[in-house]
Amino acid sequence: MSTPVRHLLRDDDLSPAEQAEVLALAAAYKKAPYDAKPLAGPRTVAMIFDKQTLRTQASFTAGIAELGGQPLQVDGTLARIGVRESIADVARVLGRQASAIVWRTYEQAKLAEMAQWAGVPVVNALTDEFHPCQLLADLQTLAEHRGPLAGTRVAFLGDGACNVAHSWLLAGATAGMHVHVAAPEGFLPDPTVLARATEIAATTGGSVAATTDPAEALAGADVVVTDTWVSMGREEQARDREVVFGPYALDEHAVAQAKPDAHVLHCLPAYRGKEIAASVIDGPRSLVWDEAENRRHAQKAVLAFLMARSGLLASDDVRAGVGAAV
Ligand code: NVA
């Protein structure tokens, strides 16, 4: 029997031990970015973007090249996956050309269908529901600046039903963190995601909660996180959202309610004066530039990890060149 193919479709596709392993590999790759070449050949990794991108395209392209591989950009507006031809057909075609497929799209179900047919690892580069690559970068950043993740208290302010908030619940729980989401009524996290995160937290010593009261989430927070109030695909709701989200802005008043040494994260793009004050994102607590850089290291690590676990790379190759740094 061949080894089952592993994917990163949602944050809980990685167990706590696997998440820790990916983060350790990401740290090793960061120390020696040009030394490990597990994708030498070069092996091709296809990247498909159905939504706008800057960090994801740049970090995957640079990271795949650093691993010795060949990034292949597929323009989602030309491929029109699911319209011009079925997801299953695209998956089987790309799976014969590429060693992994990275896809940014809308519904999570589309990504799951791609994974079912591709025969190679599929990585979620953001869907409406989850953004697991962002969370690996965020956790790597916090580990660098604060040390062990377990027990860290995180407050997420803003759209609690967005992809980044959902990924915080799952990935934070996996890491044994305490994640408290504060969002307006109507924008609280999907109850099924909250339930799954609660289940994971019960095994890791973490906890998750959701509230409409930002003060409740901010009290005792070590880390404060926000994201745009208007995610890609929701642009027509921008005006209405700005009104209801006002009290959840990550400004000086909000930061003052967290711990005195609290750090601030934002996945970017940021809208200064809306979800985050300029003085906060550009201030001393902000880790956003390390967070953006770490997308590359974390994504390199998860690609190599998934390929190795799928039997498509030798485990030794994943660490060759950075062995001492792990
Ligand atoms: N929630 C945002 C994240 C952007 C990286 C969006 O989906 O647009």
Short mmCIF file of C-alpha atoms and ligand atoms in Angstrom, two decimals:
data_model
loop_
_atom_site.label_atom_id
_atom_site.label_comp_id
_atom_site.label_asym_id
_atom_site.label_seq_id
_atom_site.Cartn_x
_atom_site.Cartn_y
_atom_site.Cartn_z
CA MET A 1 0.00 0.00 0.00
CA SER A 2 1.29 3.46 -0.83
CA THR A 3 1.62 6.12 1.87
CA PRO A 4 -1.50 8.33 2.10
CA VAL A 5 -0.97 11.86 0.82
CA ARG A 6 -0.94 14.53 3.52
CA HIS A 7 -2.48 17.98 3.05
CA LEU A 8 -2.76 21.25 4.97
CA LEU A 9 -6.36 22.24 4.32
CA ARG A 10 -7.13 23.47 7.83
CA ASP A 11 -4.99 24.10 10.89
CA ASP A 12 -6.17 20.93 12.60
CA ASP A 13 -4.66 18.80 9.83
CA LEU A 14 -1.49 19.03 11.98
CA SER A 15 -1.48 17.32 15.37
CA PRO A 16 0.17 19.19 18.26
CA ALA A 17 3.39 17.17 17.76
CA GLU A 18 3.34 17.77 14.00
CA GLN A 19 2.74 21.48 14.42
CA ALA A 20 5.73 21.65 16.77
CA GLU A 21 7.83 19.70 14.25
CA VAL A 22 6.90 22.06 11.41
CA LEU A 23 7.69 25.11 13.57
CA ALA A 24 11.08 23.66 14.54
CA LEU A 25 11.86 23.01 10.88
CA ALA A 26 10.75 26.55 10.00
CA ALA A 27 13.16 27.93 12.60
CA ALA A 28 15.96 25.79 11.16
CA TYR A 29 15.21 26.95 7.61
CA LYS A 30 15.23 30.55 8.82
CA LYS A 31 18.74 30.13 10.26
CA ALA A 32 20.08 28.65 7.02
CA PRO A 33 17.66 29.72 4.26
CA TYR A 34 19.77 28.60 1.29
CA ASP A 35 21.21 25.35 2.62
CA ALA A 36 18.41 22.76 2.37
CA LYS A 37 17.41 21.78 -1.18
CA PRO A 38 14.86 18.97 -0.78
CA LEU A 39 13.06 20.10 -3.96
CA ALA A 40 16.24 19.89 -6.06
CA GLY A 41 15.56 18.64 -9.54
CA PRO A 42 13.89 21.10 -9.64
CA ARG A 43 10.55 19.76 -8.53
CA THR A 44 7.62 21.99 -9.42
CA VAL A 45 5.11 23.39 -6.93
CA ALA A 46 1.97 24.86 -8.52
CA MET A 47 0.41 27.95 -6.94
CA ILE A 48 -3.10 28.98 -7.93
CA PHE A 49 -4.57 32.34 -6.91
CA ASP A 50 -8.29 32.99 -7.30
CA LYS A 51 -8.07 36.04 -4.98
CA GLN A 52 -5.63 38.92 -4.62
CA THR A 53 -2.20 38.18 -3.16
CA LEU A 54 1.10 39.80 -2.30
CA ARG A 55 2.73 38.08 0.70
CA THR A 56 1.51 34.61 -0.22
CA GLN A 57 2.69 34.75 -3.82
CA ALA A 58 6.03 36.32 -2.88
CA SER A 59 6.76 34.04 0.07
CA PHE A 60 5.82 30.80 -1.68
CA THR A 61 7.74 31.77 -4.83
CA ALA A 62 10.88 32.70 -2.90
CA GLY A 63 10.55 29.74 -0.53
CA ILE A 64 10.07 27.11 -3.24
CA ALA A 65 13.13 28.49 -5.07
CA GLU A 66 15.16 28.39 -1.82
CA LEU A 67 14.22 24.72 -1.44
CA GLY A 68 15.71 24.11 -4.90
CA GLY A 69 12.30 23.79 -6.54
CA GLN A 70 10.45 25.51 -9.37
CA PRO A 71 7.42 27.67 -8.51
CA LEU A 72 4.70 27.54 -11.16
CA GLN A 73 2.13 30.30 -10.95
CA VAL A 74 -1.31 29.42 -12.31
CA ASP A 75 -3.58 32.43 -12.82
CA GLY A 76 -6.94 31.40 -11.36
CA THR A 77 -8.78 33.87 -13.57
CA LEU A 78 -7.40 32.10 -16.68
CA ALA A 79 -7.73 28.54 -15.37
CA ARG A 80 -11.28 29.22 -14.05
CA ILE A 81 -11.19 26.03 -12.04
CA GLY A 82 -14.62 24.49 -11.62
CA VAL A 83 -16.01 26.55 -14.53
CA ARG A 84 -13.82 25.76 -17.54
CA GLU A 85 -13.16 22.26 -16.23
CA SER A 86 -13.93 20.41 -13.04
CA ILE A 87 -11.81 20.63 -9.91
CA ALA A 88 -11.22 16.87 -10.17
CA ASP A 89 -9.84 17.19 -13.71
CA VAL A 90 -7.59 20.14 -12.80
CA ALA A 91 -6.32 18.26 -9.75
CA ARG A 92 -5.36 15.20 -11.79
CA VAL A 93 -3.64 17.32 -14.46
CA LEU A 94 -1.67 19.48 -12.02
CA GLY A 95 -0.84 16.47 -9.86
CA ARG A 96 1.00 14.98 -12.86
CA GLN A 97 3.10 18.15 -13.33
CA ALA A 98 3.70 19.33 -9.80
CA SER A 99 4.91 17.79 -6.54
CA ALA A 100 2.50 19.92 -4.50
CA ILE A 101 -0.39 22.32 -5.14
CA VAL A 102 -0.90 25.57 -3.25
CA TRP A 103 -4.35 27.13 -3.76
CA ARG A 104 -5.98 30.37 -2.61
CA THR A 105 -9.69 30.26 -3.26
CA TYR A 106 -13.15 30.86 -1.81
CA GLU A 107 -15.02 27.85 -0.38
CA GLN A 108 -13.12 25.33 1.72
CA ALA A 109 -15.05 22.51 0.02
CA LYS A 110 -13.28 23.28 -3.27
CA LEU A 111 -9.90 22.79 -1.66
CA ALA A 112 -11.01 19.49 -0.13
CA GLU A 113 -12.09 18.31 -3.59
CA MET A 114 -8.71 19.26 -5.07
CA ALA A 115 -7.01 17.27 -2.30
CA GLN A 116 -9.17 14.24 -2.98
CA TRP A 117 -7.98 14.01 -6.60
CA ALA A 118 -4.50 15.57 -6.80
CA GLY A 119 -2.32 12.67 -5.64
CA VAL A 120 0.12 15.25 -4.21
CA PRO A 121 -0.07 17.47 -1.11
CA VAL A 122 -2.51 20.39 -1.34
CA VAL A 123 -1.84 23.46 0.80
CA ASN A 124 -4.48 26.02 1.74
CA ALA A 125 -3.11 29.45 0.81
CA LEU A 126 -6.31 31.04 2.25
CA THR A 127 -9.96 30.19 1.85
CA ASP A 128 -13.03 32.00 3.16
CA GLU A 129 -12.86 29.73 6.21
CA PHE A 130 -9.17 29.23 7.14
CA HIS A 131 -5.65 30.63 6.64
CA PRO A 132 -3.35 27.97 8.16
CA CYS A 133 -0.11 29.18 6.52
CA GLN A 134 -0.58 32.55 8.23
CA LEU A 135 -0.94 30.83 11.58
CA LEU A 136 2.27 28.84 11.19
CA ALA A 137 4.07 32.12 10.50
CA ASP A 138 2.35 33.80 13.46
CA LEU A 139 3.27 30.98 15.83
CA GLN A 140 6.86 30.97 14.58
CA THR A 141 7.03 34.72 15.21
CA LEU A 142 5.68 34.43 18.75
CA ALA A 143 8.01 31.54 19.56
CA GLU A 144 10.97 33.68 18.42
CA HIS A 145 9.96 36.70 20.47
CA ARG A 146 8.32 35.13 23.52
CA GLY A 147 9.55 31.53 23.83
CA PRO A 148 7.31 28.49 24.37
CA LEU A 149 3.78 28.98 23.03
CA ALA A 150 1.78 26.87 25.49
CA GLY A 151 -0.06 29.00 28.03
CA THR A 152 0.20 32.23 25.99
CA ARG A 153 -3.00 34.30 26.14
CA VAL A 154 -4.17 35.68 22.80
CA ALA A 155 -6.93 38.23 22.16
CA PHE A 156 -8.28 38.44 18.62
CA LEU A 157 -10.35 41.58 17.95
CA GLY A 158 -12.54 42.14 14.89
CA ASP A 159 -14.22 39.75 12.47
CA GLY A 160 -14.46 36.58 14.54
CA ALA A 161 -15.99 34.69 11.63
CA CYS A 162 -13.10 35.38 9.23
CA ASN A 163 -10.47 32.90 8.08
CA VAL A 164 -7.71 34.27 10.33
CA ALA A 165 -9.87 34.17 13.47
CA HIS A 166 -10.92 30.60 12.71
CA SER A 167 -7.32 29.58 12.13
CA TRP A 168 -6.30 31.24 15.40
CA LEU A 169 -8.85 29.13 17.26
CA LEU A 170 -7.65 25.85 15.76
CA ALA A 171 -3.91 26.50 15.59
CA GLY A 172 -3.78 28.31 18.94
CA ALA A 173 -5.62 25.44 20.64
CA THR A 174 -3.24 22.98 18.98
CA ALA A 175 -0.29 24.90 20.44
CA GLY A 176 -1.85 24.87 23.94
CA MET A 177 -2.59 28.60 23.90
CA HIS A 178 -5.60 30.47 25.34
CA VAL A 179 -7.38 32.17 22.43
CA HIS A 180 -10.17 34.65 23.18
CA VAL A 181 -12.02 36.13 20.18
CA ALA A 182 -13.96 39.40 20.61
CA ALA A 183 -16.33 40.23 17.78
CA PRO A 184 -19.68 41.96 17.28
CA GLU A 185 -22.91 39.98 17.32
CA GLY A 186 -23.33 38.37 13.90
CA PHE A 187 -19.54 38.08 13.42
CA LEU A 188 -18.70 35.56 16.13
CA PRO A 189 -16.77 32.43 15.07
CA ASP A 190 -18.51 29.54 13.36
CA PRO A 191 -19.79 27.37 16.25
CA THR A 192 -18.43 24.21 14.61
CA VAL A 193 -14.93 25.71 14.51
CA LEU A 194 -15.24 26.84 18.12
CA ALA A 195 -16.39 23.35 19.12
CA ARG A 196 -13.49 21.69 17.30
CA ALA A 197 -11.01 24.12 18.87
CA THR A 198 -12.49 23.39 22.31
CA GLU A 199 -11.99 19.67 21.69
CA ILE A 200 -8.35 20.22 20.69
CA ALA A 201 -7.69 22.57 23.62
CA ALA A 202 -8.91 19.88 26.02
CA THR A 203 -5.98 17.71 24.89
CA THR A 204 -3.29 20.43 24.94
CA GLY A 205 -4.08 22.41 28.10
CA GLY A 206 -5.18 25.43 26.04
CA SER A 207 -8.57 27.07 25.91
CA VAL A 208 -10.77 29.02 23.50
CA ALA A 209 -13.61 31.46 24.02
CA ALA A 210 -15.67 34.00 22.10
CA THR A 211 -17.29 37.16 23.41
CA THR A 212 -18.81 40.41 22.16
CA ASP A 213 -16.88 42.32 24.85
CA PRO A 214 -13.38 43.38 23.75
CA ALA A 215 -12.36 44.20 27.36
CA GLU A 216 -13.01 40.60 28.36
CA ALA A 217 -10.71 39.25 25.64
CA LEU A 218 -8.00 41.87 26.25
CA ALA A 219 -7.68 41.39 30.02
CA GLY A 220 -4.37 39.62 30.67
CA ALA A 221 -3.57 39.14 26.96
CA ASP A 222 0.07 38.47 26.03
CA VAL A 223 -0.68 38.95 22.35
CA VAL A 224 -3.31 41.04 20.59
CA VAL A 225 -4.25 40.17 17.01
CA THR A 226 -6.49 41.74 14.44
CA ASP A 227 -7.24 41.47 10.73
CA THR A 228 -9.00 43.58 8.14
CA TRP A 229 -12.70 44.10 8.82
CA VAL A 230 -13.40 43.48 5.11
CA SER A 231 -11.98 40.18 3.92
CA MET A 232 -11.50 39.47 0.23
CA GLY A 233 -14.87 38.68 -1.33
CA ARG A 234 -16.80 40.81 1.22
CA GLU A 235 -16.02 44.21 -0.29
CA GLU A 236 -19.67 45.12 -0.86
CA GLN A 237 -20.21 45.00 2.95
CA ALA A 238 -17.39 47.45 3.69
CA ARG A 239 -19.51 50.44 4.80
CA ASP A 240 -21.78 48.44 7.10
CA ARG A 241 -18.87 46.61 8.64
CA GLU A 242 -16.95 49.78 9.49
CA VAL A 243 -19.86 50.89 11.67
CA VAL A 244 -20.26 47.69 13.69
CA PHE A 245 -16.55 46.94 14.02
CA GLY A 246 -15.58 50.41 15.35
CA PRO A 247 -15.50 49.34 19.04
CA TYR A 248 -13.17 46.44 18.19
CA ALA A 249 -10.37 48.61 16.75
CA LEU A 250 -6.87 47.71 17.91
CA ASP A 251 -5.87 51.18 19.10
CA GLU A 252 -3.87 52.52 22.07
CA HIS A 253 -6.91 52.18 24.32
CA ALA A 254 -7.22 48.47 23.44
CA VAL A 255 -3.49 47.79 23.83
CA ALA A 256 -3.51 49.46 27.27
CA GLN A 257 -5.94 46.76 28.47
CA ALA A 258 -3.54 43.91 27.58
CA LYS A 259 -0.41 42.99 29.56
CA PRO A 260 2.30 45.70 29.62
CA ASP A 261 4.64 43.53 27.51
CA ALA A 262 1.97 42.39 25.05
CA HIS A 263 2.86 41.96 21.39
CA VAL A 264 0.72 42.86 18.40
CA LEU A 265 0.18 40.79 15.25
CA HIS A 266 -1.61 41.58 11.98
CA CYS A 267 -1.47 39.34 8.91
CA LEU A 268 -1.59 42.37 6.54
CA PRO A 269 -2.79 44.07 4.42
CA ALA A 270 -3.57 46.59 7.19
CA TYR A 271 -5.90 49.57 7.07
CA ARG A 272 -4.46 52.12 9.48
CA GLY A 273 -7.12 54.10 11.30
CA LYS A 274 -9.66 51.29 10.77
CA GLU A 275 -8.95 47.92 12.42
CA ILE A 276 -5.53 49.04 13.71
CA ALA A 277 -4.10 52.43 14.72
CA ALA A 278 -0.95 53.57 12.91
CA SER A 279 0.73 54.10 16.30
CA VAL A 280 0.09 50.43 17.18
CA ILE A 281 1.09 48.71 13.94
CA ASP A 282 4.12 50.97 13.57
CA GLY A 283 4.89 50.96 17.29
CA PRO A 284 7.29 48.95 19.47
CA ARG A 285 4.91 46.06 20.27
CA SER A 286 4.26 45.24 16.62
CA LEU A 287 5.83 42.10 15.14
CA VAL A 288 4.19 42.43 11.73
CA TRP A 289 7.35 42.54 9.58
CA ASP A 290 8.80 39.39 11.19
CA GLU A 291 5.36 37.86 10.79
CA ALA A 292 5.38 38.65 7.05
CA GLU A 293 8.92 37.29 6.64
CA ASN A 294 8.11 34.11 8.50
CA ARG A 295 5.47 33.18 5.93
CA ARG A 296 8.37 32.05 3.75
CA HIS A 297 10.15 29.94 6.38
CA ALA A 298 6.95 28.38 7.74
CA GLN A 299 5.62 27.54 4.27
CA LYS A 300 8.93 25.97 3.24
CA ALA A 301 8.73 23.82 6.34
CA VAL A 302 5.15 22.71 5.80
CA LEU A 303 5.75 21.87 2.13
CA ALA A 304 8.78 19.75 2.98
CA PHE A 305 6.97 18.15 5.94
CA LEU A 306 3.89 17.19 3.90
CA MET A 307 5.94 15.82 1.02
CA ALA A 308 8.10 13.75 3.36
CA ARG A 309 5.08 12.40 5.26
CA SER A 310 3.44 11.53 1.95
CA GLY A 311 6.47 9.48 0.95
CA LEU A 312 7.39 11.95 -1.82
CA LEU A 313 10.67 13.08 -0.22
CA ALA A 314 13.21 11.31 1.94
CA SER A 315 13.04 12.64 5.52
CA ASP A 316 16.83 13.04 5.46
CA ASP A 317 16.55 15.39 2.48
CA VAL A 318 14.19 17.67 4.38
CA ARG A 319 16.87 18.36 6.98
CA ALA A 320 19.99 17.93 4.84
CA GLY A 321 22.01 21.11 5.13
CA VAL A 322 20.21 22.40 8.23
CA GLY A 323 20.60 19.35 10.46
CA ALA A 324 22.67 21.13 13.05
CA ALA A 325 20.29 24.07 13.18
CA VAL A 326 17.21 22.00 14.13
N1 NVA B 1 -9.14 37.93 6.32
C1 NVA B 1 -8.33 38.47 5.25
C2 NVA B 1 -6.94 37.95 5.33
C3 NVA B 1 -5.99 38.51 4.33
C4 NVA B 1 -4.62 37.90 4.35
C5 NVA B 1 -8.96 38.16 3.92
O1 NVA B 1 -9.45 37.04 3.75
O2 NVA B 1 -8.97 39.03 3.05
#
